[in-house]
CSV table of C-alpha atoms in Angstrom, one decimal:
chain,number,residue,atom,x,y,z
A,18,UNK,CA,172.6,-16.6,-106.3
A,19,UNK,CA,175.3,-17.6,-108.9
A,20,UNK,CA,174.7,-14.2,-110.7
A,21,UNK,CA,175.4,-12.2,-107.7
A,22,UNK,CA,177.9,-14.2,-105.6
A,23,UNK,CA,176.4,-14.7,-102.2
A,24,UNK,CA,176.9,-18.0,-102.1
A,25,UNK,CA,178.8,-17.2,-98.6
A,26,UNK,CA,175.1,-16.8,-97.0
A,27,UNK,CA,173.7,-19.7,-97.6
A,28,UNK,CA,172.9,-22.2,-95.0
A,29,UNK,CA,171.6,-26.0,-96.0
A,30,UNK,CA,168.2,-26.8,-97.5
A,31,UNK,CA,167.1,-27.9,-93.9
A,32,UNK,CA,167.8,-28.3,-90.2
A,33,UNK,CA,169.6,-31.5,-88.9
A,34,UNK,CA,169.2,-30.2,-85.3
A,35,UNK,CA,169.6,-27.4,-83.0
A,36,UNK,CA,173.4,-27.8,-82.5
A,37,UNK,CA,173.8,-27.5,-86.0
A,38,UNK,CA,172.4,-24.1,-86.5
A,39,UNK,CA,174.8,-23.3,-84.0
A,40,UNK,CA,177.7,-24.3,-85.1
A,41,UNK,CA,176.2,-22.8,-89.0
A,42,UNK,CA,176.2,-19.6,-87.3
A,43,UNK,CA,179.7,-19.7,-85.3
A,44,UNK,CA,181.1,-19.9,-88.8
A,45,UNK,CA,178.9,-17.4,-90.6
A,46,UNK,CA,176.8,-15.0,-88.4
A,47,UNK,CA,175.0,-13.8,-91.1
A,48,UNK,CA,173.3,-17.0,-93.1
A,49,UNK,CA,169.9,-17.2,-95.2
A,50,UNK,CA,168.3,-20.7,-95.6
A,51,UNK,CA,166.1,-21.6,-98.5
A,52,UNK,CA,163.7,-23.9,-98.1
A,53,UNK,CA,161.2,-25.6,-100.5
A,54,UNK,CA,158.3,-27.6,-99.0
A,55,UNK,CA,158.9,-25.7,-95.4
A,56,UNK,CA,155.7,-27.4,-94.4
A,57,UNK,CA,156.8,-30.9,-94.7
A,58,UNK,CA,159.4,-30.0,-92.2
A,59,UNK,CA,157.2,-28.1,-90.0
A,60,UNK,CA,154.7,-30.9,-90.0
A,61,UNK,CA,157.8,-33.5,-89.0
A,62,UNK,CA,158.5,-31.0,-86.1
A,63,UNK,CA,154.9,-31.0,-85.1
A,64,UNK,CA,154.2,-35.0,-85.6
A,65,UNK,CA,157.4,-37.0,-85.2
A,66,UNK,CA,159.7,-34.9,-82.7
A,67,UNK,CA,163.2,-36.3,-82.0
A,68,UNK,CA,165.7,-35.1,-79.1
A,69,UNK,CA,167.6,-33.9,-82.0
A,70,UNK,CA,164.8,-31.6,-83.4
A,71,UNK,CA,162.4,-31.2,-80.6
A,72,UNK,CA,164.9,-28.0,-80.0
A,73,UNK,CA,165.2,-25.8,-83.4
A,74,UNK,CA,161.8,-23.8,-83.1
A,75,UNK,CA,163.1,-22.8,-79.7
A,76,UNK,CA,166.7,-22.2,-80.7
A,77,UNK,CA,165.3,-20.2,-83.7
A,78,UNK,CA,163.5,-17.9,-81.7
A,79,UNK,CA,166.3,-17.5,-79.5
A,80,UNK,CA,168.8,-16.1,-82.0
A,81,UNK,CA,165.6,-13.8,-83.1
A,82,UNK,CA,166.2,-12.3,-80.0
A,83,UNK,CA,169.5,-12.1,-79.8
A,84,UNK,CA,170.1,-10.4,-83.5
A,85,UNK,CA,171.1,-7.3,-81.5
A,86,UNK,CA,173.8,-8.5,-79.0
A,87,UNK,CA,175.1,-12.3,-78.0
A,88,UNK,CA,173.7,-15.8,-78.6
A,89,UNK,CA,174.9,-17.7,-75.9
A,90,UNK,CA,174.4,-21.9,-77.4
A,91,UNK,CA,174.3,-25.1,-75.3
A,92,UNK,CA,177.1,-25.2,-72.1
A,93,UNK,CA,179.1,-28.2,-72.6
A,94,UNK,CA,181.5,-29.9,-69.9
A,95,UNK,CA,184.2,-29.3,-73.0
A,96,UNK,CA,185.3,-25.4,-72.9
A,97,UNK,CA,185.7,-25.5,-76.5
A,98,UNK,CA,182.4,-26.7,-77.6
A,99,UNK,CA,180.1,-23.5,-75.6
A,100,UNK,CA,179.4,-20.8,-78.5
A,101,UNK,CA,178.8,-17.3,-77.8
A,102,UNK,CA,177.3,-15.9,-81.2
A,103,UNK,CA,178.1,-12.0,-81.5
A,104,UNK,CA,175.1,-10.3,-83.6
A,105,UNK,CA,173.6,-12.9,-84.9
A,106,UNK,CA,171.3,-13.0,-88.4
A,107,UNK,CA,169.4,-15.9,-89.3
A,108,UNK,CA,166.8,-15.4,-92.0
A,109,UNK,CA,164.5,-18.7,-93.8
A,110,UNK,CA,162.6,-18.2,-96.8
A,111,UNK,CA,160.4,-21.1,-97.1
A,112,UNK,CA,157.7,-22.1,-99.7
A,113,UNK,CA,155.3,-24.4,-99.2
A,114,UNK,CA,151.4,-25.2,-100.1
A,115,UNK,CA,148.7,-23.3,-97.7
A,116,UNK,CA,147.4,-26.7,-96.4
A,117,UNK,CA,150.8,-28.2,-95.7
A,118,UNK,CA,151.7,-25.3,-94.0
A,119,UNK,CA,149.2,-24.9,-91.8
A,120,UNK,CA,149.3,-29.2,-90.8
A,121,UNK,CA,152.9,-27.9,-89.4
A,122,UNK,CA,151.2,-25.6,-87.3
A,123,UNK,CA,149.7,-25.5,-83.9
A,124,UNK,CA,148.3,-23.5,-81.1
A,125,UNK,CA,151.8,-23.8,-79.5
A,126,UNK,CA,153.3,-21.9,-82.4
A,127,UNK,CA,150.4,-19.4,-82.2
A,128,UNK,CA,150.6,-18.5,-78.5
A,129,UNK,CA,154.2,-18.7,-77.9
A,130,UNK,CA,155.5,-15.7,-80.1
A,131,UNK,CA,156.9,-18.1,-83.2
A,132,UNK,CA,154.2,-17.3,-85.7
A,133,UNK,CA,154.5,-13.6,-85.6
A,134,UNK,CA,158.3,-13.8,-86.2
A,135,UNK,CA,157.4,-14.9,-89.4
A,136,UNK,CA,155.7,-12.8,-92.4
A,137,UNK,CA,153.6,-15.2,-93.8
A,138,UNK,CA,152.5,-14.0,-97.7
A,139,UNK,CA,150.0,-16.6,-98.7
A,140,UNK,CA,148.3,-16.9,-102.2
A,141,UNK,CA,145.7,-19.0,-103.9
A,142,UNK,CA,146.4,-17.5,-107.6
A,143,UNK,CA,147.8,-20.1,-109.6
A,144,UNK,CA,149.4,-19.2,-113.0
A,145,UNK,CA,149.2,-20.2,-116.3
A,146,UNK,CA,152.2,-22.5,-117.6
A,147,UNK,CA,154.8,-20.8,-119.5
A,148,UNK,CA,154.9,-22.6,-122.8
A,149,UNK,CA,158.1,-20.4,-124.2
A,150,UNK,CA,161.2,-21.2,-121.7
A,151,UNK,CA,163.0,-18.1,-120.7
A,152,UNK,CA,166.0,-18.3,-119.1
A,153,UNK,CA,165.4,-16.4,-115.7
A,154,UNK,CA,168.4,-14.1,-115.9
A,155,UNK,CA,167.8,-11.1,-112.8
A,156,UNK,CA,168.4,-7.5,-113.8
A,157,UNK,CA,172.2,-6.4,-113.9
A,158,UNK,CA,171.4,-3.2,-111.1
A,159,UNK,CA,169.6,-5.5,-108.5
A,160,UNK,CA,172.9,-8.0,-108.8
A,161,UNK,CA,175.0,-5.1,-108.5
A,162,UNK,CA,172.8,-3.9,-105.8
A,163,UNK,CA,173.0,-6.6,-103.6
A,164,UNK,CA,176.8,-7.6,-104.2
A,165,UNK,CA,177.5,-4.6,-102.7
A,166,UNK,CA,175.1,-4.9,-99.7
A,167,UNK,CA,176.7,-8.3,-99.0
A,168,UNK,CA,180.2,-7.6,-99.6
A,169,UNK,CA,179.9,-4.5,-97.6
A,170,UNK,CA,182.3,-4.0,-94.8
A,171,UNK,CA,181.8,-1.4,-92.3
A,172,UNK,CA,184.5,0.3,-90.5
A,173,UNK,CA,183.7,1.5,-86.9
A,174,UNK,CA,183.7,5.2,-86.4
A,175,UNK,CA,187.5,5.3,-85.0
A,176,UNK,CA,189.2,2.4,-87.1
A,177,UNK,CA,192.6,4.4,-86.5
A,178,UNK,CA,192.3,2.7,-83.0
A,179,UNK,CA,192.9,-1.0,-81.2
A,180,UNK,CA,189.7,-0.8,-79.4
A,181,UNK,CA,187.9,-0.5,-82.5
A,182,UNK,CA,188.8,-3.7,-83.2
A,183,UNK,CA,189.7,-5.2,-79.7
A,184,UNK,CA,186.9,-6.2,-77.2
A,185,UNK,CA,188.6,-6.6,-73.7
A,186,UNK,CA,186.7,-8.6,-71.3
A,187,UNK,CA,189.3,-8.6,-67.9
A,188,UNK,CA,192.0,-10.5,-68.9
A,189,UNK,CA,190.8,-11.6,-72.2
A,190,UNK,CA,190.9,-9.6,-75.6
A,191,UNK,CA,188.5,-11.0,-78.3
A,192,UNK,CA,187.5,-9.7,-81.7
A,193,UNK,CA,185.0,-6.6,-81.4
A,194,UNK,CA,181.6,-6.7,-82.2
A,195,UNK,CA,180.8,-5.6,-86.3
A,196,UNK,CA,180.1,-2.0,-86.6
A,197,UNK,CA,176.2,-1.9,-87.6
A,198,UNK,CA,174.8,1.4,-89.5
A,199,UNK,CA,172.3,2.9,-87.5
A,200,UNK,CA,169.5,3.7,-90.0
A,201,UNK,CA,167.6,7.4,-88.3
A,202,UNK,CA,164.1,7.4,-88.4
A,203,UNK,CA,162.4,10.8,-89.3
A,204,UNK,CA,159.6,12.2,-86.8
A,205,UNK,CA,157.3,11.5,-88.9
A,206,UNK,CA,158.3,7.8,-89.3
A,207,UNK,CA,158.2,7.5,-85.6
A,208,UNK,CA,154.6,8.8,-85.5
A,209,UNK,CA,153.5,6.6,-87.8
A,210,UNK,CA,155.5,3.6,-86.1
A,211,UNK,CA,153.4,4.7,-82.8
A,212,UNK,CA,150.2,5.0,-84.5
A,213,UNK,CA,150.4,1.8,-86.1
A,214,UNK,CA,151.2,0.3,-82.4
A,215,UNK,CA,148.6,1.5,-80.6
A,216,UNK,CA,146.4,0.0,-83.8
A,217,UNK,CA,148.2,-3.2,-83.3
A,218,UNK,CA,147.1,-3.2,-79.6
A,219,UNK,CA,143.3,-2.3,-79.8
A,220,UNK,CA,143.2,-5.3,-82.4
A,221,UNK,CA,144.7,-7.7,-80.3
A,222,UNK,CA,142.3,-6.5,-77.5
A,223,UNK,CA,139.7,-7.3,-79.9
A,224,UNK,CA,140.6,-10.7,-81.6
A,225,UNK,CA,142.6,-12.2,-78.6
A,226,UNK,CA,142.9,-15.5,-81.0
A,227,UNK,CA,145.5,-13.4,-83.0
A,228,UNK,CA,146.6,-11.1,-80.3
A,229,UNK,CA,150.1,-12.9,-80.2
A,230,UNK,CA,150.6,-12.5,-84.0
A,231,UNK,CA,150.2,-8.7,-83.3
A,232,UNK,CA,152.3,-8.2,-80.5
A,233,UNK,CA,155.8,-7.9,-82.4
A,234,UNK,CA,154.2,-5.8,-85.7
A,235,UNK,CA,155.6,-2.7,-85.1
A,236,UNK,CA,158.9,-4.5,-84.7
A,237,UNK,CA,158.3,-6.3,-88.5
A,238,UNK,CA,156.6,-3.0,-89.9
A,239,UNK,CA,160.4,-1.2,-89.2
A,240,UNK,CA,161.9,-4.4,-90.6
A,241,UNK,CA,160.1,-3.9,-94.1
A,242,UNK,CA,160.8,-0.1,-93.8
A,243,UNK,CA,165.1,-0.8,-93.3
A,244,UNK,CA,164.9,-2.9,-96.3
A,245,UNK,CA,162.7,-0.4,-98.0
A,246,UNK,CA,165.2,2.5,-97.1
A,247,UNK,CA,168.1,0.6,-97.7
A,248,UNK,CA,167.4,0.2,-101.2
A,249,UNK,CA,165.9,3.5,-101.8
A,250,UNK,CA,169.6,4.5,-101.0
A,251,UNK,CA,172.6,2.5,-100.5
A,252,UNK,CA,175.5,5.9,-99.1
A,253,UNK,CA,172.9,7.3,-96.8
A,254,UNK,CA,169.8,4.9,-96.0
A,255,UNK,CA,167.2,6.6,-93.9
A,256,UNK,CA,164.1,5.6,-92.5
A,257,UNK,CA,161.3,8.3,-93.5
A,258,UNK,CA,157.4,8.6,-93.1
A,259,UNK,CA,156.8,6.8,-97.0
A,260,UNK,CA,159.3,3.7,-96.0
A,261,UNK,CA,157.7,3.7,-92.7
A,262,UNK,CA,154.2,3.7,-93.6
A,263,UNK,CA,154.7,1.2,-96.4
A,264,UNK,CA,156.2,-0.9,-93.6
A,265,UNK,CA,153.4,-0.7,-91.4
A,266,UNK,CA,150.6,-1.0,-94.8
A,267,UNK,CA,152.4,-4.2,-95.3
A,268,UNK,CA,152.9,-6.0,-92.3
A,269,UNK,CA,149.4,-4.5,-91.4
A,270,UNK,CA,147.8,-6.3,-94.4
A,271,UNK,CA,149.8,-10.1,-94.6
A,272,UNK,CA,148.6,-10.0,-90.5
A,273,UNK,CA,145.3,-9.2,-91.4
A,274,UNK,CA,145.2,-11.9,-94.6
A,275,UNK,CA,146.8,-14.8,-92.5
A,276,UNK,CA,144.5,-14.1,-89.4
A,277,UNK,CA,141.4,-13.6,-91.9
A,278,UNK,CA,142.1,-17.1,-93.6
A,279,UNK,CA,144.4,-19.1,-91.9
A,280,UNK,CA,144.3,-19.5,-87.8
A,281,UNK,CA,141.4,-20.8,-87.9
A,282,UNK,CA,142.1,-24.0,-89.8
A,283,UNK,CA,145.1,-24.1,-86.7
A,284,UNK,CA,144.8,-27.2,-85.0
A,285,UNK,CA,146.0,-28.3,-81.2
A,286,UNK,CA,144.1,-31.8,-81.5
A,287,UNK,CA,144.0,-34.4,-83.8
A,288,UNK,CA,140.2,-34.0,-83.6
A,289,UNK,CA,140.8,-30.6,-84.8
A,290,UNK,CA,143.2,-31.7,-87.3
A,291,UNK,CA,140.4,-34.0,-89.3
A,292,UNK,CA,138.4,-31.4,-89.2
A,293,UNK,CA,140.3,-29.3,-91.1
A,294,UNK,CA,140.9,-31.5,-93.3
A,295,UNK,CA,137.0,-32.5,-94.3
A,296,UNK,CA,137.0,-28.5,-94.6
A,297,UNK,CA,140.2,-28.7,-97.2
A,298,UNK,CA,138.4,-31.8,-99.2
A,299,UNK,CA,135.3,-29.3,-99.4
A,300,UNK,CA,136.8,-26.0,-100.3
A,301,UNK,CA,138.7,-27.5,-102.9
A,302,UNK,CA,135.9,-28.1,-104.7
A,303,UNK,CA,134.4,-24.8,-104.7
A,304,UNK,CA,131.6,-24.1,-106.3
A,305,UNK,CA,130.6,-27.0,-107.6
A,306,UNK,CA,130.2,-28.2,-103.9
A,307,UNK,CA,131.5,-31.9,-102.7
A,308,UNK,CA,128.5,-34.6,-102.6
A,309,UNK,CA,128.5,-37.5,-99.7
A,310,UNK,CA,130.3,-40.0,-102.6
A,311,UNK,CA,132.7,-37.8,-103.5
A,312,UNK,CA,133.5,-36.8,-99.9
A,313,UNK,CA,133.9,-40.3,-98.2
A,314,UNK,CA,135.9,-41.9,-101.0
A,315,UNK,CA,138.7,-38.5,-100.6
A,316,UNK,CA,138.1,-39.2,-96.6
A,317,UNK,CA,138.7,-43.2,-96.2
A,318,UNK,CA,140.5,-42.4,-92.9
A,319,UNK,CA,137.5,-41.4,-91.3
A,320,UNK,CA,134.4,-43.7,-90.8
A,321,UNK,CA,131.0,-42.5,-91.5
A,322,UNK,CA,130.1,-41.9,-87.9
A,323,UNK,CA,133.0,-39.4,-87.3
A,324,UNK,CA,132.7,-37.8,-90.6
A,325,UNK,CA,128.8,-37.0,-89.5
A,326,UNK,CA,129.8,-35.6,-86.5
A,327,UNK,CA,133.2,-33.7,-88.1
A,328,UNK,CA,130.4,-32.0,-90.7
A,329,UNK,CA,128.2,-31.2,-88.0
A,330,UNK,CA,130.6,-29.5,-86.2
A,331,UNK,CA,131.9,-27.7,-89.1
A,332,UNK,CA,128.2,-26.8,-90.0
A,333,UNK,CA,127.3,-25.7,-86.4
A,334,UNK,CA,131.0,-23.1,-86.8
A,335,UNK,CA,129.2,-21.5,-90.3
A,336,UNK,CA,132.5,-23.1,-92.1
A,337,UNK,CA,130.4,-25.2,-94.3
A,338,UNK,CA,126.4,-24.9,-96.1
A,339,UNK,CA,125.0,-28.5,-96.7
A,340,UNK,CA,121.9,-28.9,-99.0
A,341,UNK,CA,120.4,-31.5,-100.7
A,342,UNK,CA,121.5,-31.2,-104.4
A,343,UNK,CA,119.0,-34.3,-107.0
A,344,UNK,CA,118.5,-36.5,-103.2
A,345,UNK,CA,122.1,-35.8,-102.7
A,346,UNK,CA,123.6,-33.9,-99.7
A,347,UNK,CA,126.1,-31.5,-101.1
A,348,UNK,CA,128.3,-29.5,-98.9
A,349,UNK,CA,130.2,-25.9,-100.0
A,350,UNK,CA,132.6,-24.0,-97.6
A,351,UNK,CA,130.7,-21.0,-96.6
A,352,UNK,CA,132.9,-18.7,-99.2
A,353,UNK,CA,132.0,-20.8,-102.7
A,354,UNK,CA,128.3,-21.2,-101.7
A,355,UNK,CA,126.7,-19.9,-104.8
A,356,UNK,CA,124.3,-17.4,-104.2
């Protein structure tokens, strides 16, 4: 950020409350939020809801939907305080661990449309240390790059006019709406945008667990392919059938991979949620497998009755193998049982 100066798009490092995105995004429309640990706050959402908070997953979702024209905020009694957002862009990049980030998540977020307006790129590899420290120090032509991109100003088509810049709603005048480039699509872009759709559909007809997480991939497969396209070329950015089908191989594979290993440890109950975690205690042992020691003294907030009945039901789902292992029972997750 300090090499390239975009230090004008930053929002915080979290999200005090609904009212304060707002009023984040009626001084910059455009804002990108980093957030480490994005689970921990998740998980506060999920558990421990305040009238303050209880509100920014909806709000969020609402300005997703409004990128394109007006966010209208909260209507106050004081004129001053309503907000009409023109074009709004909200973007969070959050990092977090895989089990974190899934105790943040519910069926709610599932079936409501949140999860698939987010691109979820999980990973279990975990890297070696660096020993010899290397200052992290960007190339110069991706600074450049994206200076440019975010000190860009676009002129509408007829700038030589005062309704270029005027927006006249009856007897009000108010700033006009930022010129946006239009980025064309080729035909064969488009076909592969359709194909991928009517994919999107017969797997959601399938898998009706992660038919919502499907629904709105076509929309994320163009997303990758703008940003794809608009670095390919920065004067005359078009969208054409390689940008388009590396869009949909994309957001075709990260839906696959987080519906493949990660909605099913999503819990609506807290039954559920224990679950899961005997499950996590188990994995995390791989191959080796977990023995009945071992398993109750990482589980102390479960008796032995409900663990018994918490491994039978994860037995009876095929999530875990149990065998007896020297008059031991030793349990795997189904995916480390050595064969």
């Amino acid at each position: 950020i300090d090499t390239v100066g975009c230090h004008h798009l930053l929002g915080g490092t979290e999200f005090a409350s609904d009212t304060s995105i707002e009023v984040v995004l009626e001084k910059k429309p455009s804002v990108l939020y980093l957030m480490d640990e994005i689970g921990h706050i998740l998980m506060h959402l999920k558990s421990k809801p305040s009238a303050c908070t209880e509100k920014i997953v909806p709000v969020l979702m609402r300005i997703w939907s409004s990128a394109k024209n007006s966010f209208i905020g909260k209507s106050y009694a004081d004129e001053d305080k309503n907000r009409r957002i023109i074009q709004p862009c909200l973007c969070i990049y959050g990092t977090s661990t895989p089990d974190r980030f899934i105790e943040g998540m519910s069926d709610a977020e599932l079936n409501d449309g949140w999860l698939s307006r987010c691109m979820v790129f999980a990973t279990d590899n975990k890297p070696f240390k660096n020993r010899k420290y290397i200052e992290p120090i960007p190339p110069v032509e991706i600074c450049n790059f994206v200076n440019a991109w975010a000190f860009r100003e676009i002129e509408p088509a007829e700038s030589d006019t005062v309704y270029a810049w005027q927006h006249h709603a009856g007897d009000e005048v108010e700033k006009a709406p930022p010129s946006q480039i239009i980025l064309p699509a080729t035909s064969e872009a488009e076909q592969i945008f359709e194909n991928f759709d009517l994919l999107s559909r017969s797997i959601g007809e399938e898998s009706p667990i992660v038919e919502c997480l499907w629904d709105k991939s076509e929309e994320n497969a163009r997303k990758f392919a703008l940003i794809l396209a608009t670095s390919v070329n920065y004067d005359n950015p078009i969208i054409d059938g390689a940008c388009a089908d590396y869009g949909c191989k994309l957001a075709s594979y990260l839906l696959r991979d987080f519906g493949s290993s990660m909605v099913g440890q999503i819990s609506s109950t807290p039954y559920e949620e224990k679950k899961n975690k005997i499950w996590n205690i188990i994995k995390r042992k791989g191959q080796l497998g977990c023995g009945k020691k071992s398993l109750a003294n990482a589980s102390g907030w479960s008796s032995k009755r409900e663990r018994d009945d918490l491994l039978d039901d994860l037995r009876e789902a095929g999530r875990i193998i149990t065998k007896f292992i020297e008059n031991e029972e030793t349990h795997w997750a189904t995916e480390y049982y050595p064969s």
